[in-house]
Amino acid sequence: MTASVVRVPDLDLESFAARAEKWLTESVPARWRESRGRLSNEESDELRRDWDRKLWQGGYSGLSIPAEYGGCALGLAEEVVFHVLAGKAQAPDGFTRVGKTLVAPMLIKSGTAEQKAKYLPPLMRGDEVWCQGFSEPEAGSDLANIQTRARRVEGGYLLSGRKTWTSFAQHADWCFVLAQTQPDAPRYRNLSMFLVGMHQPGITLSDIKQISGAVHFAETRFEDVFVADSDRVGEDGEGWKVAMRVLGDERGGVETASRYVEIRSDVDLLIRTVGDRPALTARLRELDVRAELLRWQLAKVVDREVGDPERLLRSASVLKVMWSELWQDVTRFGLEVSPAADRDHWQYQYLEARAASIYSGTNEIQRNILSERVLGLPR
Ligand SMILES: Cc1cc2nc3c(=O)[nH]c(=O)nc-3n(C[C@H](O)[C@H](O)[C@H](O)COP(=O)(O)OP(=O)(O)OC[C@H]3O[C@@H](n4cnc5c(N)ncnc54)[C@H](O)[C@@H]3O)c2cc1C
């Protein structure tokens, strides 16, 4: 079985894919492609920042974002196809991913005209990086239990609390933060969403080193940080509603598209490694078939479910469980059977894959969502 581009019977999409593939071939820096995984943090950060700007200059930034905010005004289908092609071309993962996949849709759905005009164009240009301030030491799956508080003051709020696992915090100019604003209101109606500048007094970061050795996130402390009223998204007390929409976007097709390419490439490496060793072929075939099923599921989402937000939301949970568990099984198998020459690759992938069933909502939570919303089982 060989990997191929997600196929949808749409001529425009095919011509878009051909154009994007050509641009990616010409634009991905050779330095990144050739030295993947062996660059210093500084070199890697620089190439990732440059990539955000190249996307903008090339006309591939914010593919599904309306043109008035600096996007390309295409659809989710183009976004997914582009991520598949970018993965195949071994393009860098820019720093604007959180901003483009979470903040932009959030502001488009729930932001004011001023917020969209202020925040979206610099994000599309690759000039400003965003991070997500949801999780806390005592609130992950149970997000409604967050303790970070925003206290009313003249013209806005003073924000205090501790967020953790904040991806990209070290590079971020802005953070979107969920905080309690109405301590006496009922659960789910006591929260608000804020857009918080990261370069101001009262914010401290502590790096968190991952099991793979990478440092992709931090603990973020806020101590009496001022946030203006104009930087609250939605009404005071509507933060939960805004956050739930964000989480739907987080688990969607774009993340799966990038992961699918990585998994497919690792399964192909395993096929070459295992050869015709009979004792291993049954396990290998199972992984190969699951990778193909993931591609079908992704293609189905692009083909039939774009434009149907409720179906898309359910599919997002299915996709998240499929790719994260497949990635873990593929990398575990790789570590068991790989020759010494490939050991570094598999060890890194294996450790990176551990976190996949935790972030964007754990797989247990995805299964809860599916059992309640798709199967209609009681809570
Ligand atoms: C690599 C990585 C990047 C991340 N980036 C960010 C980020 O940028 N911003 C951010 O805000 N957060 C981020 N997170 C945090 C992530 O969202 C949380 O780790 C996740 O929501 C789980 O929360 P927790 O770690 O507190 O685990 P807990 O919620 O304490 O869960 C512990 C275990 O209990 C299970 N469990 C909990 N509740 C239930 C239930 N109701 N039913 C069944 N099982 C349950 C969970 O599935 C899990 O196995 C990141 C996490 C990782 C690993």
Coordinates of C-alpha atoms and ligand atoms in Angstrom, one line a residue:
M1 CA 0.0 0.0 0.0
T2 CA 1.4 3.4 -0.8
A3 CA 0.7 6.8 0.6
S4 CA -1.3 9.3 -1.5
V5 CA -2.9 12.7 -1.3
V6 CA -6.4 12.8 0.2
R7 CA -8.6 12.5 -2.9
V8 CA -11.8 14.4 -3.3
P9 CA -13.7 14.7 -6.5
D10 CA -13.2 18.4 -6.9
L11 CA -11.3 19.8 -9.8
D12 CA -10.6 23.1 -8.0
L13 CA -9.1 21.3 -5.1
E14 CA -6.9 19.2 -7.4
S15 CA -5.6 22.3 -9.2
F16 CA -5.1 23.9 -5.7
A17 CA -3.1 20.8 -4.6
A18 CA -0.9 20.9 -7.8
R19 CA -0.1 24.6 -7.2
A20 CA 0.6 24.1 -3.5
E21 CA 2.8 21.1 -4.1
K22 CA 4.9 23.1 -6.5
W23 CA 5.2 26.0 -4.2
L24 CA 6.2 23.7 -1.3
T25 CA 8.8 21.9 -3.3
E26 CA 10.4 25.3 -4.1
S27 CA 10.0 26.9 -0.7
V28 CA 10.8 24.4 2.1
P29 CA 14.3 25.3 3.2
A30 CA 16.8 22.6 2.3
R31 CA 18.5 23.3 5.6
W32 CA 15.4 22.2 7.5
R33 CA 14.6 19.2 5.3
E34 CA 18.2 17.9 5.5
S35 CA 18.9 18.5 9.1
R36 CA 15.6 17.6 10.6
G37 CA 15.9 16.9 14.3
R38 CA 19.6 17.8 14.5
L39 CA 19.3 21.6 14.5
S40 CA 20.0 23.7 17.6
N41 CA 17.0 25.2 19.3
E42 CA 18.0 28.7 18.0
E43 CA 18.4 27.5 14.4
S44 CA 15.1 25.6 14.5
D45 CA 13.2 28.5 16.0
E46 CA 14.6 30.9 13.4
L47 CA 13.5 28.6 10.5
R48 CA 10.1 28.1 12.0
R49 CA 9.5 31.8 12.4
D50 CA 10.8 32.4 8.8
W51 CA 8.4 29.7 7.6
D52 CA 5.4 31.6 9.0
R53 CA 6.4 34.7 7.0
K54 CA 7.1 32.6 3.9
L55 CA 3.6 31.2 4.1
W56 CA 2.2 34.7 4.1
Q57 CA 4.4 35.9 1.2
G58 CA 3.5 32.8 -0.8
G59 CA -0.3 33.2 -0.3
Y60 CA -0.7 30.1 1.9
S61 CA -1.4 31.7 5.3
G62 CA -4.8 31.4 6.9
L63 CA -6.2 29.3 4.0
S64 CA -9.8 29.2 5.4
I65 CA -9.7 32.7 6.9
P66 CA -11.7 35.5 5.1
A67 CA -9.6 37.8 2.9
E68 CA -10.7 40.9 4.8
Y69 CA -8.6 39.6 7.8
G70 CA -5.6 38.7 5.6
G71 CA -6.5 35.1 4.9
C72 CA -7.0 33.2 1.6
A73 CA -10.8 32.8 1.8
L74 CA -10.6 29.2 0.7
G75 CA -12.1 26.3 2.7
L76 CA -11.3 23.6 5.3
A77 CA -10.7 21.2 2.5
E78 CA -7.9 23.2 1.1
E79 CA -6.5 23.7 4.6
V80 CA -6.4 19.9 5.2
V81 CA -4.9 19.1 1.7
F82 CA -2.2 21.8 2.3
H83 CA -1.2 20.3 5.6
V84 CA -0.9 16.8 4.0
L85 CA 1.3 18.2 1.3
A86 CA 3.3 20.3 3.7
G87 CA 3.9 17.1 5.8
K88 CA 5.1 15.3 2.7
A89 CA 7.4 18.2 1.7
Q90 CA 8.8 18.1 5.3
A91 CA 7.9 21.7 5.8
P92 CA 8.6 23.3 9.2
D93 CA 5.8 23.6 11.7
G94 CA 5.5 27.4 12.2
F95 CA 4.9 29.1 15.5
T96 CA 1.5 30.5 14.4
R97 CA -0.3 27.1 14.5
V98 CA -2.2 27.8 17.7
G99 CA -3.1 31.3 16.5
K100 CA -4.3 30.1 13.1
T101 CA -6.1 27.0 14.1
L102 CA -7.6 28.2 17.4
V103 CA -7.5 32.0 17.9
A104 CA -8.6 32.9 14.3
P105 CA -11.7 30.7 14.2
M106 CA -12.5 31.8 17.8
L107 CA -12.4 35.5 16.9
I108 CA -14.2 35.0 13.7
K109 CA -17.1 33.3 15.5
S110 CA -17.1 35.2 18.8
G111 CA -14.8 38.3 18.5
T112 CA -15.8 41.9 18.0
A113 CA -15.0 43.8 14.8
E114 CA -12.2 45.6 16.6
Q115 CA -10.6 42.4 17.9
K116 CA -10.7 40.8 14.4
A117 CA -9.1 43.9 12.8
K118 CA -6.5 44.2 15.5
Y119 CA -5.4 40.6 15.9
L120 CA -6.0 38.7 12.7
P121 CA -3.8 40.6 10.1
P122 CA -0.5 40.4 12.2
L123 CA -1.2 36.7 12.9
M124 CA -1.7 36.0 9.2
R125 CA 1.6 37.8 8.4
G126 CA 3.4 35.6 10.8
D127 CA 4.3 38.6 13.0
E128 CA 2.5 37.6 16.2
V129 CA 2.5 34.2 18.0
W130 CA -0.3 33.0 20.3
C131 CA -0.5 30.4 23.0
Q132 CA -3.5 28.8 24.8
G133 CA -4.0 29.4 28.6
F134 CA -6.6 26.8 29.5
S135 CA -5.1 24.0 31.6
E136 CA -4.1 24.5 35.3
P137 CA -2.4 22.2 37.8
E138 CA -5.8 21.2 39.2
A139 CA -7.9 21.6 36.0
G140 CA -7.2 19.7 32.8
S141 CA -10.0 17.4 31.7
D142 CA -12.2 19.1 34.3
L143 CA -11.6 22.5 32.7
A144 CA -14.6 24.1 34.4
N145 CA -12.6 23.8 37.6
I146 CA -10.0 26.4 36.7
Q147 CA -9.0 28.7 39.6
T148 CA -7.4 31.6 37.6
R149 CA -9.4 34.7 38.5
A150 CA -10.0 38.0 36.7
R151 CA -11.1 40.7 39.2
R152 CA -13.1 43.7 37.9
V153 CA -11.3 47.0 38.0
E154 CA -11.8 50.4 36.2
G155 CA -11.8 49.7 32.4
G156 CA -11.1 46.0 32.7
Y157 CA -9.8 43.2 34.9
L158 CA -6.8 42.2 36.9
L159 CA -5.9 38.6 36.1
S160 CA -4.1 36.3 38.6
G161 CA -3.4 32.5 38.5
R162 CA -1.3 29.7 37.2
K163 CA -1.6 28.0 33.8
T164 CA 0.4 24.9 32.8
W165 CA 1.4 23.0 29.7
T166 CA 1.2 26.3 27.7
S167 CA 2.6 25.3 24.3
F168 CA 4.6 28.0 22.5
A169 CA 4.5 30.3 25.6
Q170 CA 8.2 31.1 25.3
H171 CA 7.6 32.5 21.8
A172 CA 4.2 34.0 22.3
D173 CA 3.2 37.6 22.1
W174 CA -0.4 36.9 23.2
C175 CA -2.2 34.2 25.2
F176 CA -6.0 33.5 25.2
V177 CA -6.9 32.8 28.7
L178 CA -9.9 31.3 30.4
A179 CA -10.5 32.7 33.8
Q180 CA -13.2 32.9 36.5
T181 CA -14.9 36.3 36.6
Q182 CA -18.0 35.5 38.6
P183 CA -17.0 33.3 41.6
D184 CA -20.6 33.1 42.9
A185 CA -22.3 32.2 39.5
P186 CA -23.2 28.5 38.7
R187 CA -20.5 26.3 37.1
Y188 CA -20.1 27.0 33.4
R189 CA -21.6 30.5 33.8
N190 CA -18.8 31.9 35.9
L191 CA -16.0 32.1 33.3
S192 CA -14.8 34.6 30.7
M193 CA -12.3 34.5 27.8
F194 CA -9.5 37.0 27.5
L195 CA -6.8 38.1 25.1
V196 CA -3.7 38.8 27.1
G197 CA -0.4 40.4 26.0
M198 CA 2.5 38.3 27.1
H199 CA 5.1 41.1 27.2
Q200 CA 3.9 42.9 30.3
P201 CA 4.8 43.0 33.9
G202 CA 3.3 40.3 36.1
I203 CA 3.8 37.3 33.7
T204 CA 6.5 34.7 34.5
L205 CA 7.3 31.6 32.6
S206 CA 9.0 28.4 33.7
D207 CA 10.1 25.9 31.0
I208 CA 8.8 22.4 31.1
K209 CA 11.0 19.8 29.5
Q210 CA 9.3 16.9 27.8
I211 CA 10.2 13.2 28.1
S212 CA 11.7 13.4 24.6
G213 CA 14.1 16.2 25.7
A214 CA 12.2 18.9 23.7
V215 CA 11.0 22.1 25.5
H216 CA 7.8 23.0 23.7
F217 CA 5.8 24.3 26.6
A218 CA 5.9 26.2 29.9
E219 CA 4.1 27.0 33.1
T220 CA 2.7 30.5 33.0
R221 CA 2.0 32.6 36.1
F222 CA -0.2 35.8 36.0
E223 CA 0.0 38.2 38.9
D224 CA -2.4 41.1 38.7
V225 CA -2.1 41.4 34.9
F226 CA -4.3 44.1 33.5
V227 CA -6.7 43.1 30.7
A228 CA -8.9 45.8 29.1
D229 CA -12.7 45.2 28.6
S230 CA -12.1 45.4 24.9
D231 CA -9.9 42.2 25.2
R232 CA -12.6 40.0 26.6
V233 CA -14.1 37.6 23.9
G234 CA -17.8 37.3 24.3
E235 CA -19.8 38.5 27.3
D236 CA -18.7 38.3 30.9
G237 CA -19.8 34.8 32.0
E238 CA -19.8 33.3 28.4
G239 CA -16.3 32.0 28.5
W240 CA -17.3 28.3 28.7
K241 CA -19.3 28.6 25.5
V242 CA -16.4 30.3 23.7
A243 CA -13.9 27.7 25.0
M244 CA -16.1 24.7 23.9
R245 CA -16.0 26.0 20.3
V246 CA -12.2 26.4 20.5
L247 CA -11.8 22.8 21.6
G248 CA -13.9 21.5 18.6
D249 CA -11.5 23.4 16.3
E250 CA -8.4 22.0 18.2
R251 CA -9.3 18.4 17.4
G252 CA -10.3 18.9 13.8
G253 CA -8.9 17.8 10.5
V254 CA -5.9 20.0 10.2
E255 CA -4.0 18.3 13.1
T256 CA -5.0 14.9 11.7
A257 CA -3.6 15.8 8.3
S258 CA -0.2 16.6 9.6
R259 CA -0.1 13.5 11.8
Y260 CA -1.4 11.3 9.0
V261 CA 1.6 12.1 6.9
E262 CA 4.1 11.4 9.7
I263 CA 2.4 8.1 10.5
R264 CA 2.2 7.0 6.9
S265 CA 5.9 7.8 6.4
D266 CA 6.7 5.8 9.6
V267 CA 4.6 2.8 8.4
D268 CA 6.4 2.9 5.1
L269 CA 9.8 2.9 6.9
L270 CA 8.6 -0.1 8.9
I271 CA 7.6 -1.9 5.7
R272 CA 11.1 -1.5 4.4
T273 CA 12.6 -2.5 7.8
V274 CA 10.6 -5.6 8.4
G275 CA 10.8 -7.0 4.8
D276 CA 9.3 -10.5 4.7
R277 CA 10.0 -11.6 8.3
P278 CA 6.9 -13.8 8.8
A279 CA 6.7 -13.4 12.5
L280 CA 6.2 -9.6 12.1
T281 CA 4.0 -9.3 9.0
A282 CA 0.6 -9.7 10.7
R283 CA 1.3 -6.8 13.1
L284 CA 2.7 -4.7 10.3
R285 CA -0.3 -5.4 8.1
E286 CA -2.6 -4.3 10.9
L287 CA -0.8 -1.0 11.2
D288 CA -0.8 -0.5 7.5
V289 CA -4.5 -1.0 7.2
R290 CA -5.2 1.3 10.1
A291 CA -3.1 4.0 8.4
E292 CA -5.2 3.6 5.3
L293 CA -8.4 3.8 7.3
L294 CA -7.2 7.0 8.8
R295 CA -6.6 8.4 5.3
W296 CA -10.2 7.3 4.3
Q297 CA -11.7 8.9 7.4
L298 CA -9.8 12.1 6.8
A299 CA -10.9 12.2 3.1
K300 CA -14.5 11.5 4.2
V301 CA -14.4 14.5 6.5
V302 CA -13.0 16.7 3.8
D303 CA -15.4 15.5 1.2
R304 CA -18.7 15.2 3.1
E305 CA -18.6 16.9 6.4
V306 CA -17.2 20.3 5.7
G307 CA -20.0 22.8 6.2
D308 CA -21.8 20.6 8.8
P309 CA -20.3 21.9 12.1
E310 CA -22.0 19.2 14.3
R311 CA -20.8 16.3 12.2
L312 CA -17.4 17.9 12.0
L313 CA -17.2 18.1 15.7
R314 CA -18.0 14.4 16.2
S315 CA -15.6 13.4 13.5
A316 CA -12.9 15.4 15.2
S317 CA -13.1 13.1 18.2
V318 CA -13.0 10.0 16.0
L319 CA -10.0 11.3 14.1
K320 CA -8.2 12.3 17.4
V321 CA -8.6 8.8 18.9
M322 CA -7.6 7.1 15.6
W323 CA -4.4 9.0 14.8
S324 CA -3.1 9.2 18.4
E325 CA -3.5 5.5 19.2
L326 CA -2.1 4.5 15.8
W327 CA 0.9 6.8 16.2
Q328 CA 1.6 5.2 19.6
D329 CA 1.3 1.6 18.2
V330 CA 3.5 2.4 15.1
T331 CA 6.3 4.0 17.2
R332 CA 6.2 1.2 19.8
F333 CA 6.6 -1.4 17.0
G334 CA 9.3 0.7 15.4
L335 CA 11.3 0.8 18.6
E336 CA 11.0 -3.0 19.0
V337 CA 12.1 -4.0 15.5
S338 CA 14.3 -1.2 14.3
P339 CA 18.0 -1.6 13.5
A340 CA 20.5 0.4 15.5
A341 CA 20.9 2.9 12.7
D342 CA 17.2 4.0 13.0
R343 CA 17.1 3.8 16.9
D344 CA 17.3 7.6 17.5
H345 CA 14.4 8.3 15.1
W346 CA 12.1 5.7 16.7
Q347 CA 13.1 6.7 20.2
Y348 CA 12.2 10.3 19.6
Q349 CA 9.0 9.4 17.8
Y350 CA 8.0 7.0 20.5
L351 CA 8.4 9.5 23.2
E352 CA 6.7 12.3 21.3
A353 CA 3.7 10.1 20.6
R354 CA 3.1 9.4 24.3
A355 CA 1.6 12.9 24.7
A356 CA -0.8 12.5 21.8
S357 CA -3.5 10.7 23.8
I358 CA -3.4 13.5 26.4
Y359 CA -3.3 16.9 24.6
S360 CA -6.3 18.5 22.9
G361 CA -8.5 16.6 25.4
T362 CA -7.5 13.1 26.5
N363 CA -8.7 10.0 24.6
E364 CA -10.9 9.0 27.5
I365 CA -12.6 12.4 27.2
Q366 CA -13.0 11.9 23.4
R367 CA -14.7 8.6 24.1
N368 CA -17.0 10.2 26.6
I369 CA -18.0 12.8 23.9
L370 CA -18.6 10.1 21.4
S371 CA -20.6 7.9 23.7
E372 CA -22.8 10.8 24.7
R373 CA -23.2 12.7 21.4
V374 CA -23.0 9.9 18.8
L375 CA -24.2 6.9 20.6
G376 CA -26.6 8.8 22.9
L377 CA -25.5 6.8 26.0
P378 CA -26.3 8.3 29.4
R379 CA -23.6 10.3 31.3
Ligands
LIG1 C1 2.1 18.1 24.7 C2 1.0 18.8 25.4 C3 0.7 20.1 25.1 C4 -0.3 20.8 25.7 N1 -0.6 22.1 25.4 C5 -1.5 22.8 26.1 C6 -1.7 24.2 25.8 O1 -1.0 24.8 25.0 N2 -2.5 24.9 26.6 C7 -3.3 24.3 27.5 O2 -4.1 25.0 28.2 N3 -3.1 23.0 27.8 C8 -2.2 22.2 27.1 N4 -2.0 20.9 27.4 C9 -2.8 20.3 28.5 C10 -3.9 19.3 28.1 O3 -5.0 19.9 27.6 C11 -4.2 18.5 29.4 O4 -3.0 17.7 29.8 C12 -5.4 17.5 29.2 O5 -6.6 18.2 29.0 C13 -5.5 16.6 30.4 O6 -5.6 17.2 31.6 P1 -4.6 16.8 32.8 O7 -3.2 16.7 32.3 O8 -4.9 17.7 34.0 O9 -5.1 15.3 33.2 P2 -6.4 14.9 34.1 O10 -7.6 15.7 33.6 O11 -6.0 15.0 35.5 O12 -6.6 13.4 33.7 C14 -5.9 12.3 34.3 C15 -6.4 11.0 33.7 O13 -7.8 10.9 34.1 C16 -8.6 10.7 33.0 N5 -9.9 11.3 33.2 C17 -10.1 12.6 33.7 N6 -11.4 12.9 33.7 C18 -12.1 11.8 33.1 C19 -13.4 11.5 32.8 N7 -14.4 12.4 33.1 N8 -13.7 10.3 32.3 C20 -12.8 9.4 32.0 N9 -11.4 9.6 32.2 C21 -11.1 10.8 32.8 C22 -7.9 11.3 31.9 O14 -8.2 10.8 30.6 C23 -6.4 11.0 32.2 O15 -6.1 9.7 31.8 C24 -1.1 20.2 26.8 C25 -0.8 18.8 27.1 C26 0.3 18.2 26.5 C27 0.6 16.8 26.9

